[in-house]
Protein backbone atom coordinates (compact mmCIF):
# COMPACT_ATOMS: atom_id res chain seq x y z
CA UNK A 1 0.00 0.00 0.00
CA UNK A 2 1.12 3.60 -0.53
CA UNK A 3 1.12 6.13 2.27
CA UNK A 4 1.82 9.87 2.24
CA UNK A 5 2.25 12.65 4.77
CA UNK A 6 4.08 15.96 5.12
CA UNK A 7 6.72 14.72 7.58
CA UNK A 8 7.84 11.13 7.95
CA UNK A 9 9.61 10.72 11.29
CA UNK A 10 11.55 7.47 11.80
CA UNK A 11 11.89 6.85 15.53
CA UNK A 12 9.79 7.73 18.57
CA UNK A 13 12.36 8.92 21.12
CA UNK A 14 12.91 12.49 22.29
CA UNK A 15 14.25 13.62 18.87
CA UNK A 16 11.39 12.24 16.79
CA UNK A 17 8.55 13.22 19.10
CA UNK A 18 9.89 16.71 19.88
CA UNK A 19 10.07 17.34 16.14
CA UNK A 20 6.66 15.78 15.51
CA UNK A 21 4.91 18.00 18.07
CA UNK A 22 6.33 21.17 16.50
CA UNK A 23 5.88 20.13 12.87
CA UNK A 24 2.29 19.04 13.52
CA UNK A 25 1.33 22.71 13.91
CA UNK A 26 1.93 23.02 10.15
CA UNK A 27 1.24 19.66 8.57
CA UNK A 28 0.60 15.96 8.94
CA UNK A 29 3.21 13.81 10.69
CA UNK A 30 3.71 10.05 10.59
CA UNK A 31 5.95 8.59 13.29
CA UNK A 32 7.10 5.06 12.48
CA UNK A 33 8.82 3.06 15.18
CA UNK A 34 10.12 -0.47 14.90
CA UNK A 35 8.80 -1.70 18.26
CA UNK A 36 6.49 -0.25 20.89
CA UNK A 37 6.39 3.58 20.89
CA UNK A 38 8.04 3.71 24.34
CA UNK A 39 10.85 1.32 23.43
CA UNK A 40 13.50 3.95 22.81
CA UNK A 41 16.90 4.85 24.27
CA UNK A 42 15.30 8.02 25.64
CA UNK A 43 13.07 5.92 27.86
CA UNK A 44 16.11 4.40 29.58
CA UNK A 45 18.09 7.63 30.07
CA UNK A 46 18.74 8.03 33.77
CA UNK A 47 20.96 11.02 34.51
CA UNK A 48 19.12 14.01 33.07
CA UNK A 49 19.52 17.02 30.82
CA UNK A 50 22.44 19.45 31.04
CA UNK A 51 21.44 23.11 30.89
CA UNK A 52 22.43 26.43 32.38
CA UNK A 53 19.83 26.85 35.12
CA UNK A 54 21.78 27.58 38.31
CA UNK A 55 22.75 31.02 39.67
CA UNK A 56 26.48 30.15 39.65
CA UNK A 57 26.44 28.89 36.05
CA UNK A 58 26.85 30.55 32.64
CA UNK A 59 26.56 29.66 28.94
CA UNK A 60 30.30 30.27 28.69
CA UNK A 61 31.03 27.60 31.33
CA UNK A 62 28.72 25.02 29.72
CA UNK A 63 30.26 25.81 26.34
CA UNK A 64 33.78 25.42 27.70
CA UNK A 65 33.02 22.11 29.44
CA UNK A 66 31.51 20.75 26.20
CA UNK A 67 34.56 21.87 24.20
CA UNK A 68 36.93 20.34 26.76
CA UNK A 69 35.11 16.99 26.57
CA UNK A 70 35.09 17.11 22.75
CA UNK A 71 38.90 17.27 22.71
CA UNK A 72 39.35 19.67 19.80
CA UNK A 73 36.67 18.39 17.42
CA UNK A 74 33.51 20.19 18.57
CA UNK A 75 32.13 22.85 16.23
CA UNK A 76 32.03 25.87 18.58
CA UNK A 77 29.14 27.64 16.77
CA UNK A 78 26.99 24.53 17.21
CA UNK A 79 27.94 24.20 20.88
CA UNK A 80 27.09 27.86 21.46
CA UNK A 81 23.66 27.49 19.86
CA UNK A 82 22.86 24.30 21.79
CA UNK A 83 23.83 25.61 25.24
CA UNK A 84 22.03 28.92 24.67
CA UNK A 85 18.83 27.15 23.57
CA UNK A 86 18.87 24.80 26.56
CA UNK A 87 16.73 26.74 29.05
CA UNK A 88 13.97 27.38 26.45
CA UNK A 89 13.82 23.71 25.51
CA UNK A 90 13.65 22.68 29.19
CA UNK A 91 10.78 25.15 29.71
CA UNK A 92 8.88 23.41 26.91
CA UNK A 93 9.25 20.08 28.69
CA UNK A 94 7.99 21.60 31.92
CA UNK A 95 4.97 22.97 29.99
CA UNK A 96 4.32 19.43 28.73
CA UNK A 97 4.12 18.33 32.35
CA UNK A 98 7.53 16.75 32.99
CA UNK A 99 8.07 16.78 36.77
CA UNK A 100 11.72 17.57 37.41
CA UNK A 101 13.00 17.27 40.96
CA UNK A 102 12.59 20.58 42.79
CA UNK A 103 15.42 22.12 44.75
CA UNK A 104 14.75 21.79 48.46
CA UNK A 105 17.58 24.07 49.58
CA UNK A 106 16.80 27.41 47.86
CA UNK A 107 18.70 29.02 44.94
CA UNK A 108 17.74 27.42 41.60
CA UNK A 109 14.11 26.20 41.38
CA UNK A 110 15.24 22.69 40.41
CA UNK A 111 17.67 20.23 41.93
CA UNK A 112 20.72 20.26 39.67
CA UNK A 113 22.95 17.18 39.65
CA UNK A 114 26.61 16.90 38.71
CA UNK A 115 28.22 14.52 36.22
CA UNK A 116 31.71 13.93 34.84
CA UNK A 117 33.39 16.88 33.12
CA UNK A 118 30.88 19.52 34.30
CA UNK A 119 32.36 22.43 36.22
CA UNK A 120 28.95 23.27 37.75
CA UNK A 121 25.86 21.41 38.93
CA UNK A 122 23.60 21.68 35.86
CA UNK A 123 21.83 18.36 35.31
CA UNK A 124 18.06 18.79 35.69
CA UNK A 125 16.51 15.40 36.40
CA UNK A 126 13.42 13.44 37.40
CA UNK A 127 14.99 11.27 40.12
CA UNK A 128 17.01 8.66 38.18
CA UNK A 129 14.34 8.11 35.50
CA UNK A 130 14.56 11.37 33.57
CA UNK A 131 14.23 9.77 30.15
CA UNK A 132 11.11 7.88 31.14
CA UNK A 133 9.44 11.04 32.46
CA UNK A 134 10.29 12.91 29.25
CA UNK A 135 9.28 10.06 26.93
CA UNK A 136 5.92 9.57 28.64
CA UNK A 137 5.10 13.27 28.42
CA UNK A 138 6.05 13.43 24.74
CA UNK A 139 4.09 10.28 23.86
CA UNK A 140 1.01 11.57 25.69
CA UNK A 141 1.18 14.89 23.82
CA UNK A 142 1.72 13.15 20.46
CA UNK A 143 -1.19 10.78 21.06
CA UNK A 144 -3.46 13.74 21.79
CA UNK A 145 -2.46 15.50 18.57
CA UNK A 146 -4.76 14.76 15.63
CA UNK A 147 -2.06 15.69 13.10
CA UNK A 148 0.26 12.95 14.39
CA UNK A 149 -0.18 9.27 13.56
CA UNK A 150 2.11 6.73 15.26
CA UNK A 151 2.82 3.42 13.50
CA UNK A 152 4.27 0.79 15.86
CA UNK A 153 6.21 -2.26 14.67
CA UNK A 154 6.99 -0.55 11.38
CA UNK A 155 10.62 -0.72 10.36
CA UNK A 156 12.26 1.61 7.83
CA UNK A 157 14.25 -0.39 5.27
CA UNK A 158 15.66 2.24 2.94
CA UNK A 159 15.03 5.75 1.70
CA UNK A 160 13.36 6.67 -1.55
CA UNK A 161 15.79 9.02 -3.25
CA UNK A 162 15.58 10.96 -6.50
CA UNK A 163 18.72 11.96 -8.29
CA UNK A 164 19.06 14.73 -10.80
CA UNK A 165 21.83 16.64 -12.50
CA UNK A 166 22.99 20.04 -11.38
CA UNK A 167 23.48 22.11 -14.52
CA UNK A 168 25.50 25.21 -15.33
CA UNK A 169 23.77 26.29 -18.54
CA UNK A 170 23.54 23.16 -20.65
CA UNK A 171 26.43 21.39 -18.88
CA UNK A 172 25.86 18.89 -16.06
CA UNK A 173 28.29 19.79 -13.27
CA UNK A 174 27.17 17.32 -10.63
CA UNK A 175 24.43 15.18 -9.14
CA UNK A 176 21.97 16.18 -6.46
CA UNK A 177 19.89 13.78 -4.37
CA UNK A 178 16.50 14.49 -2.84
CA UNK A 179 14.83 12.23 -0.30
CA UNK A 180 11.15 11.65 -1.12
CA UNK A 181 10.17 9.04 1.46
CA UNK A 182 11.04 5.57 2.67
CA UNK A 183 10.27 1.90 2.20
CA UNK A 184 8.72 0.68 5.43
CA UNK A 185 8.20 -2.92 6.55
CA UNK A 186 5.04 -3.60 8.54
CA UNK A 187 6.63 -6.28 10.71
CA UNK A 188 3.37 -7.84 11.82
CA UNK A 189 1.75 -8.07 8.37
CA UNK A 190 5.00 -8.60 6.46
CA UNK A 191 4.03 -6.03 3.82
CA UNK A 192 6.47 -3.38 2.56
CA UNK A 193 4.90 0.04 1.99
CA UNK A 194 6.02 3.03 -0.04
CA UNK A 195 5.77 5.98 2.33
CA UNK A 196 6.10 9.34 0.55
CA UNK A 197 6.71 12.58 2.42
CA UNK A 198 7.77 16.17 1.92
CA UNK A 199 10.62 15.58 4.37
CA UNK A 200 12.04 12.54 6.17
CA UNK A 201 13.53 12.77 9.65
CA UNK A 202 15.93 10.05 10.82
CA UNK A 203 15.60 9.86 14.61
CA UNK A 204 16.59 6.24 15.06
CA UNK A 205 18.94 6.53 18.05
CA UNK A 206 22.20 4.76 18.61
CA UNK A 207 24.42 1.84 17.67
CA UNK A 208 25.15 0.21 21.06
CA UNK A 209 24.05 -3.29 20.00
CA UNK A 210 27.10 -3.49 17.75
CA UNK A 211 29.04 -4.25 20.94
CA UNK A 212 28.75 -7.28 23.17
CA UNK A 213 28.22 -5.19 26.28
CA UNK A 214 26.06 -2.11 26.05
CA UNK A 215 23.79 0.08 28.15
CA UNK A 216 21.47 0.46 25.14
CA UNK A 217 18.12 -1.25 24.58
CA UNK A 218 17.84 -3.90 21.82
CA UNK A 219 16.53 -1.36 19.31
CA UNK A 220 19.91 0.43 19.08
CA UNK A 221 21.17 -1.27 15.90
CA UNK A 222 22.42 1.76 13.94
CA UNK A 223 19.50 1.74 11.49
CA UNK A 224 19.52 5.47 10.71
CA UNK A 225 23.25 5.57 10.07
CA UNK A 226 23.06 2.53 7.75
CA UNK A 227 20.01 3.82 5.89
CA UNK A 228 21.58 7.24 5.36
CA UNK A 229 24.85 5.72 4.18
CA UNK A 230 23.15 3.49 1.63
CA UNK A 231 21.28 6.53 0.32
CA UNK A 232 24.54 8.44 -0.16
CA UNK A 233 24.40 10.86 2.79
CA UNK A 234 27.65 11.97 4.44
CA UNK A 235 28.62 10.34 7.74
CA UNK A 236 31.31 11.40 10.19
CA UNK A 237 33.31 10.40 13.26
CA UNK A 238 32.06 6.85 13.78
CA UNK A 239 35.31 5.96 15.57
CA UNK A 240 34.10 7.93 18.59
CA UNK A 241 32.08 5.34 20.48
CA UNK A 242 31.45 6.36 24.08
CA UNK A 243 31.78 3.61 26.67
CA UNK A 244 29.90 4.40 29.86
CA UNK A 245 32.16 3.53 32.80
CA UNK A 246 29.50 2.01 35.02
CA UNK A 247 27.01 -0.61 33.86
CA UNK A 248 25.78 -3.12 36.40
CA UNK A 249 27.84 -6.31 36.34
CA UNK A 250 25.51 -9.21 37.09
CA UNK A 251 24.74 -12.32 35.04
CA UNK A 252 21.01 -11.56 34.98
CA UNK A 253 21.24 -7.80 34.47
CA UNK A 254 20.80 -6.94 30.82
CA UNK A 255 21.97 -3.48 29.78
CA UNK A 256 21.41 -1.81 33.17
CA UNK A 257 23.19 1.50 33.65
CA UNK A 258 24.37 2.89 36.98
CA UNK A 259 24.02 6.60 36.29
CA UNK A 260 27.02 8.90 36.45
CA UNK A 261 24.85 10.94 38.80
CA UNK A 262 25.78 8.36 41.46
CA UNK A 263 29.38 9.56 41.22
CA UNK A 264 28.03 13.11 41.02
CA UNK A 265 26.52 12.60 44.48
CA UNK A 266 29.83 11.28 45.90
CA UNK A 267 30.03 7.64 44.72
CA UNK A 268 33.61 6.37 44.41
CA UNK A 269 35.11 3.69 42.20
CA UNK A 270 37.06 1.06 44.14
CA UNK A 271 38.72 -2.25 43.32
CA UNK A 272 37.94 -5.61 44.93
CA UNK A 273 40.23 -4.73 47.85
CA UNK A 274 38.52 -1.40 48.48
CA UNK A 275 41.24 0.81 46.93
CA UNK A 276 39.86 4.04 45.39
CA UNK A 277 41.87 4.20 42.17
CA UNK A 278 40.65 7.20 40.17
CA UNK A 279 43.00 9.66 41.90
CA UNK A 280 45.86 7.82 40.16
CA UNK A 281 44.40 8.66 36.76
CA UNK A 282 43.03 12.22 36.79
CA UNK A 283 42.82 15.23 39.15
CA UNK A 284 39.00 15.19 38.75
CA UNK A 285 39.08 11.60 40.08
CA UNK A 286 35.68 9.87 39.74
CA UNK A 287 34.22 12.86 37.89
CA UNK A 288 36.82 12.95 35.14
CA UNK A 289 35.57 12.73 31.53
CA UNK A 290 33.98 9.43 30.62
CA UNK A 291 36.74 8.28 28.29
CA UNK A 292 39.29 8.73 31.09
CA UNK A 293 37.19 6.84 33.65
CA UNK A 294 36.29 4.00 31.25
CA UNK A 295 39.97 3.53 30.28
CA UNK A 296 41.02 3.60 33.94
CA UNK A 297 38.54 0.83 34.77
CA UNK A 298 39.68 -1.16 31.73
CA UNK A 299 43.31 -0.82 32.89
CA UNK A 300 42.46 -1.83 36.47
CA UNK A 301 40.51 -4.89 35.30
CA UNK A 302 43.33 -5.97 32.96
CA UNK A 303 45.95 -5.46 35.72
CA UNK A 304 44.05 -7.37 38.40
CA UNK A 305 42.33 -9.94 36.20
CA UNK A 306 39.08 -9.11 38.00
CA UNK A 307 35.78 -9.25 36.12
CA UNK A 308 34.59 -5.87 37.39
CA UNK A 309 35.31 -2.95 39.70
CA UNK A 310 32.89 -1.50 42.27
CA UNK A 311 31.01 1.73 42.75
CA UNK A 312 30.63 2.56 46.40
CA UNK A 313 27.98 4.91 47.82
CA UNK A 314 27.57 3.13 51.14
CA UNK A 315 29.01 6.19 52.96
CA UNK A 316 25.94 8.29 51.94
CA UNK A 317 22.78 8.51 54.00
CA UNK A 318 20.64 5.46 53.12
CA UNK A 319 17.36 7.42 52.89
CA UNK A 320 18.94 9.99 50.60
CA UNK A 321 20.23 7.23 48.31
CA UNK A 322 16.82 5.53 48.13
CA UNK A 323 15.04 8.80 47.30
CA UNK A 324 17.59 10.10 44.82
CA UNK A 325 18.08 6.78 42.99
CA UNK A 326 14.88 4.76 43.47
CA UNK A 327 15.19 2.96 40.14
CA UNK A 328 18.83 1.96 40.64
CA UNK A 329 18.15 1.00 44.26
CA UNK A 330 15.23 -1.28 43.34
CA UNK A 331 16.91 -2.84 40.35
CA UNK A 332 20.09 -3.68 42.29
CA UNK A 333 18.01 -4.97 45.21
CA UNK A 334 16.23 -7.33 42.82
CA UNK A 335 19.66 -8.90 42.19
CA UNK A 336 20.44 -9.09 45.91
CA UNK A 337 22.61 -5.94 46.02
CA UNK A 338 21.57 -3.35 48.63
CA UNK A 339 23.43 -0.28 47.35
CA UNK A 340 23.11 1.46 50.73
CA UNK A 341 25.22 -1.37 52.22
CA UNK A 342 27.09 -3.07 49.37
CA UNK A 343 29.42 -1.63 46.69
CA UNK A 344 27.88 -2.09 43.22
CA UNK A 345 29.79 -4.33 40.77
CA UNK A 346 30.25 -2.36 37.53
CA UNK A 347 31.95 -2.62 34.12
CA UNK A 348 32.18 -0.20 31.17
CA UNK A 349 29.81 -0.80 28.25
CA UNK A 350 29.10 0.81 24.86
CA UNK A 351 26.76 3.69 25.56
CA UNK A 352 26.66 6.41 22.92
CA UNK A 353 27.70 6.99 19.31
CA UNK A 354 29.21 10.47 18.97
CA UNK A 355 29.47 10.22 15.18
CA UNK A 356 26.64 9.72 12.74
CA UNK A 357 24.87 11.33 9.81
CA UNK A 358 26.42 14.74 9.15
CA UNK A 359 23.99 17.62 9.55
CA UNK A 360 24.08 21.38 9.37
CA UNK A 361 22.68 23.62 12.11
CA UNK A 362 19.11 22.88 10.94
CA UNK A 363 19.56 19.12 11.24
CA UNK A 364 19.68 18.90 7.44
CA UNK A 365 21.84 16.13 5.97
CA UNK A 366 23.77 16.23 2.68
CA UNK A 367 20.62 14.89 0.96
CA UNK A 368 17.88 17.43 0.34
CA UNK A 369 14.77 16.96 2.48
CA UNK A 370 16.51 14.40 4.69
CA UNK A 371 17.16 15.41 8.29
CA UNK A 372 18.86 13.53 11.12
CA UNK A 373 18.28 14.35 14.78
CA UNK A 374 19.51 12.85 18.05
CA UNK A 375 22.07 10.08 18.46
CA UNK A 376 22.05 9.01 14.80
CA UNK A 377 23.22 12.51 13.79
CA UNK A 378 26.67 14.09 13.87
CA UNK A 379 25.93 17.77 14.39
CA UNK A 380 29.33 18.95 15.60
CA UNK A 381 28.22 19.23 19.24
CA UNK A 382 30.08 16.27 20.72
CA UNK A 383 33.38 16.24 18.83
CA UNK A 384 35.56 13.37 20.00
CA UNK A 385 33.67 12.77 23.25
CA UNK A 386 30.21 13.75 24.46
CA UNK A 387 29.84 15.66 27.71
CA UNK A 388 27.48 13.80 30.06
CA UNK A 389 23.77 14.66 29.71
CA UNK A 390 24.26 16.75 26.57
CA UNK A 391 22.45 14.21 24.39
CA UNK A 392 18.80 14.79 25.31
CA UNK A 393 19.57 18.51 25.10
CA UNK A 394 21.02 18.15 21.61
CA UNK A 395 18.00 16.14 20.44
CA UNK A 396 15.57 18.82 21.63
CA UNK A 397 17.52 21.72 20.19
CA UNK A 398 17.94 20.12 16.76
CA UNK A 399 14.30 18.97 16.70
CA UNK A 400 13.40 22.62 17.23
CA UNK A 401 15.78 23.86 14.51
CA UNK A 402 14.68 21.18 12.03
CA UNK A 403 11.00 21.95 12.64
CA UNK A 404 11.61 25.65 11.97
CA UNK A 405 13.53 24.86 8.80
CA UNK A 406 11.14 22.24 7.40
CA UNK A 407 7.99 24.18 8.04
CA UNK A 408 9.43 27.20 6.22
CA UNK A 409 9.83 25.05 3.09
CA UNK A 410 6.68 22.98 3.38
CA UNK A 411 4.46 24.99 1.00
CA UNK A 412 7.09 24.87 -1.73
CA UNK A 413 7.65 21.11 -1.24
CA UNK A 414 3.94 20.39 -1.36
CA UNK A 415 3.73 21.94 -4.83
CA UNK A 416 6.25 19.52 -6.35
CA UNK A 417 4.97 16.59 -8.33
CA UNK A 418 4.63 13.22 -6.61
CA UNK A 419 7.20 10.75 -7.99
CA UNK A 420 6.30 7.34 -9.41
CA UNK A 421 7.96 4.89 -7.02
CA UNK A 422 8.32 1.22 -7.89
CA UNK A 423 7.31 -1.27 -5.24
CA UNK A 424 9.95 -2.99 -3.13
CA UNK A 425 10.36 -6.45 -4.55
CA UNK A 426 11.23 -9.41 -2.36
CA UNK A 427 8.71 -11.86 -3.76
CA UNK A 428 11.39 -14.11 -5.25
CA UNK A 429 12.40 -15.21 -1.78
CA UNK A 430 10.94 -18.56 -0.73
CA UNK A 431 9.00 -18.55 2.49
CA UNK A 432 9.23 -22.26 3.23
CA UNK A 433 11.06 -24.27 5.84
CA UNK A 434 14.41 -23.78 4.16
CA UNK A 435 14.22 -20.02 4.45
CA UNK A 436 13.24 -20.21 8.09
CA UNK A 437 15.96 -22.69 9.02
CA UNK A 438 18.56 -20.26 7.73
CA UNK A 439 17.60 -17.86 10.50
CA UNK A 440 20.48 -19.41 12.47
CA UNK A 441 22.83 -17.50 10.15
CA UNK A 442 21.42 -14.24 11.42
CA UNK A 443 21.82 -15.13 15.10
CA UNK A 444 25.34 -16.49 14.53
CA UNK A 445 26.62 -13.48 12.60
CA UNK A 446 24.99 -11.07 15.01
CA UNK A 447 26.87 -12.71 17.88
CA UNK A 448 30.21 -12.80 16.06
CA UNK A 449 30.04 -9.12 15.12
CA UNK A 450 29.31 -8.02 18.68
CA UNK A 451 32.20 -10.06 20.13
CA UNK A 452 34.56 -8.92 17.40
CA UNK A 453 33.77 -5.26 18.00
CA UNK A 454 34.09 -5.62 21.76
CA UNK A 455 37.45 -7.39 21.60
CA UNK A 456 39.11 -5.58 18.68
CA UNK A 457 37.42 -2.19 18.34
CA UNK A 458 36.69 -1.40 22.00
CA UNK A 459 37.95 1.01 24.64
CA UNK A 460 41.64 0.49 23.81
CA UNK A 461 42.58 -0.23 20.18
CA UNK A 462 45.72 -1.18 18.26
CA UNK A 463 46.53 -1.11 14.54
CA UNK A 464 46.76 -4.89 14.51
CA UNK A 465 43.40 -5.47 16.18
CA UNK A 466 41.74 -3.00 13.82
CA UNK A 467 43.26 -4.72 10.79
CA UNK A 468 42.12 -8.10 12.09
CA UNK A 469 38.64 -6.71 12.72
CA UNK A 470 38.49 -5.43 9.15
CA UNK A 471 39.48 -8.86 7.78
CA UNK A 472 36.95 -10.68 9.95
CA UNK A 473 34.22 -8.28 8.89
CA UNK A 474 34.99 -8.98 5.25
CA UNK A 475 34.33 -12.67 5.83
CA UNK A 476 31.16 -11.95 7.73
CA UNK A 477 29.96 -9.63 4.98
CA UNK A 478 30.72 -12.30 2.44
CA UNK A 479 28.59 -14.79 4.35
CA UNK A 480 25.77 -12.30 4.61
CA UNK A 481 25.98 -11.54 0.92
CA UNK A 482 26.00 -15.21 -0.06
CA UNK A 483 23.21 -16.47 2.14
CA UNK A 484 20.92 -13.67 3.25
CA UNK A 485 19.16 -13.06 -0.08
CA UNK A 486 17.39 -16.38 0.52
CA UNK A 487 15.75 -15.18 3.70
CA UNK A 488 12.55 -13.16 3.50
CA UNK A 489 13.00 -9.57 4.73
CA UNK A 490 12.28 -9.43 8.46
CA UNK A 491 13.38 -7.32 11.41
CA UNK A 492 16.30 -9.52 12.45
CA UNK A 493 17.72 -9.64 8.95
CA UNK A 494 17.41 -5.90 8.43
CA UNK A 495 19.00 -5.19 11.81
CA UNK A 496 21.85 -7.57 11.06
CA UNK A 497 22.47 -5.86 7.72
CA UNK A 498 22.53 -2.49 9.43
CA UNK A 499 24.67 -3.69 12.31
CA UNK A 500 27.23 -5.26 9.95
CA UNK A 501 27.41 -2.15 7.80
CA UNK A 502 27.83 0.25 10.72
CA UNK A 503 30.41 -2.04 12.40
CA UNK A 504 32.41 -1.97 9.19
CA UNK A 505 32.15 1.81 8.98
CA UNK A 506 33.29 2.20 12.61
CA UNK A 507 36.36 0.07 11.82
CA UNK A 508 37.07 2.12 8.70
CA UNK A 509 36.93 5.39 10.64
CA UNK A 510 39.06 3.97 13.47
CA UNK A 511 41.72 2.81 11.00
CA UNK A 512 41.84 6.24 9.41
CA UNK A 513 42.47 8.09 12.67
CA UNK A 514 46.20 7.69 13.34
CA UNK A 515 46.21 9.33 16.76
CA UNK A 516 44.50 9.07 20.16
CA UNK A 517 41.85 11.68 20.81
CA UNK A 518 38.78 11.69 23.01
CA UNK A 519 37.09 8.30 22.86
CA UNK A 520 39.43 6.88 20.23
CA UNK A 521 42.50 5.45 21.97
CA UNK A 522 45.06 3.54 19.92
CA UNK A 523 48.16 2.17 21.69
CA UNK A 524 50.15 2.44 18.45
CA UNK A 525 49.38 6.16 18.19
CA UNK A 526 49.05 7.18 21.86
CA UNK A 527 49.45 10.95 21.31
CA UNK A 528 47.09 13.53 19.90
CA UNK A 529 48.21 14.85 16.49
CA UNK A 530 46.66 18.29 16.05
CA UNK A 531 48.72 19.01 13.00
CA UNK A 532 47.44 16.14 10.88
CA UNK A 533 44.34 14.78 12.55
CA UNK A 534 42.31 17.64 13.98
CA UNK A 535 39.38 17.15 11.63
CA UNK A 536 36.23 15.08 11.29
CA UNK A 537 36.46 11.66 9.64
CA UNK A 538 34.04 11.85 6.72
CA UNK A 539 32.60 8.81 4.91
CA UNK A 540 30.30 8.67 1.93
CA UNK A 541 28.95 5.81 -0.16
CA UNK A 542 30.45 5.58 -3.61
CA UNK A 543 29.10 3.54 -6.46
CA UNK A 544 32.50 1.94 -6.97
CA UNK A 545 32.66 0.95 -3.32
CA UNK A 546 32.32 -2.75 -4.01
CA UNK A 547 32.63 -3.75 -0.36
CA UNK A 548 29.46 -2.00 0.55
CA UNK A 549 27.58 -2.86 -2.58
CA UNK A 550 27.71 -6.36 -1.14
CA UNK A 551 25.56 -5.23 1.76
CA UNK A 552 22.90 -3.61 -0.35
CA UNK A 553 20.25 -6.23 -0.76
CA UNK A 554 18.08 -3.51 -2.22
CA UNK A 555 19.44 -0.71 -4.31
CA UNK A 556 18.38 2.80 -3.39
CA UNK A 557 15.86 4.05 -5.89
CA UNK A 558 17.33 6.55 -8.32
CA UNK A 559 14.89 8.38 -10.52
CA UNK A 560 16.46 10.59 -13.17
CA UNK A 561 14.54 13.84 -13.48
C1 LIG B 1 24.03 8.62 33.02
O1 LIG B 1 23.01 8.77 33.67
O2 LIG B 1 25.11 8.36 33.52
C2 LIG B 1 23.96 8.76 31.52
C3 LIG B 1 23.81 10.16 31.14
C4 LIG B 1 24.35 10.39 29.76
O3 LIG B 1 24.75 9.45 29.10
O4 LIG B 1 24.42 11.54 29.36
CSV table of C-alpha atoms and ligand atoms in Angstrom, one decimal, residues 46-47 115 242 244 257-261 290 351 386-391, ligand 1:
chain,number,residue,atom,x,y,z
A,46,UNK,CA,18.7,8.0,33.8
A,47,UNK,CA,21.0,11.0,34.5
A,115,UNK,CA,28.2,14.5,36.2
A,242,UNK,CA,31.4,6.4,24.1
A,244,UNK,CA,29.9,4.4,29.9
A,257,UNK,CA,23.2,1.5,33.6
A,258,UNK,CA,24.4,2.9,37.0
A,259,UNK,CA,24.0,6.6,36.3
A,260,UNK,CA,27.0,8.9,36.5
A,261,UNK,CA,24.8,10.9,38.8
A,290,UNK,CA,34.0,9.4,30.6
A,351,UNK,CA,26.8,3.7,25.6
A,386,UNK,CA,30.2,13.7,24.5
A,387,UNK,CA,29.8,15.7,27.7
A,388,UNK,CA,27.5,13.8,30.1
A,389,UNK,CA,23.8,14.7,29.7
A,390,UNK,CA,24.3,16.8,26.6
A,391,UNK,CA,22.5,14.2,24.4
B,1,LIG,C1,24.0,8.6,33.0
B,1,LIG,O1,23.0,8.8,33.7
B,1,LIG,O2,25.1,8.4,33.5
B,1,LIG,C2,24.0,8.8,31.5
B,1,LIG,C3,23.8,10.2,31.1
B,1,LIG,C4,24.3,10.4,29.8
B,1,LIG,O3,24.7,9.5,29.1
B,1,LIG,O4,24.4,11.5,29.4
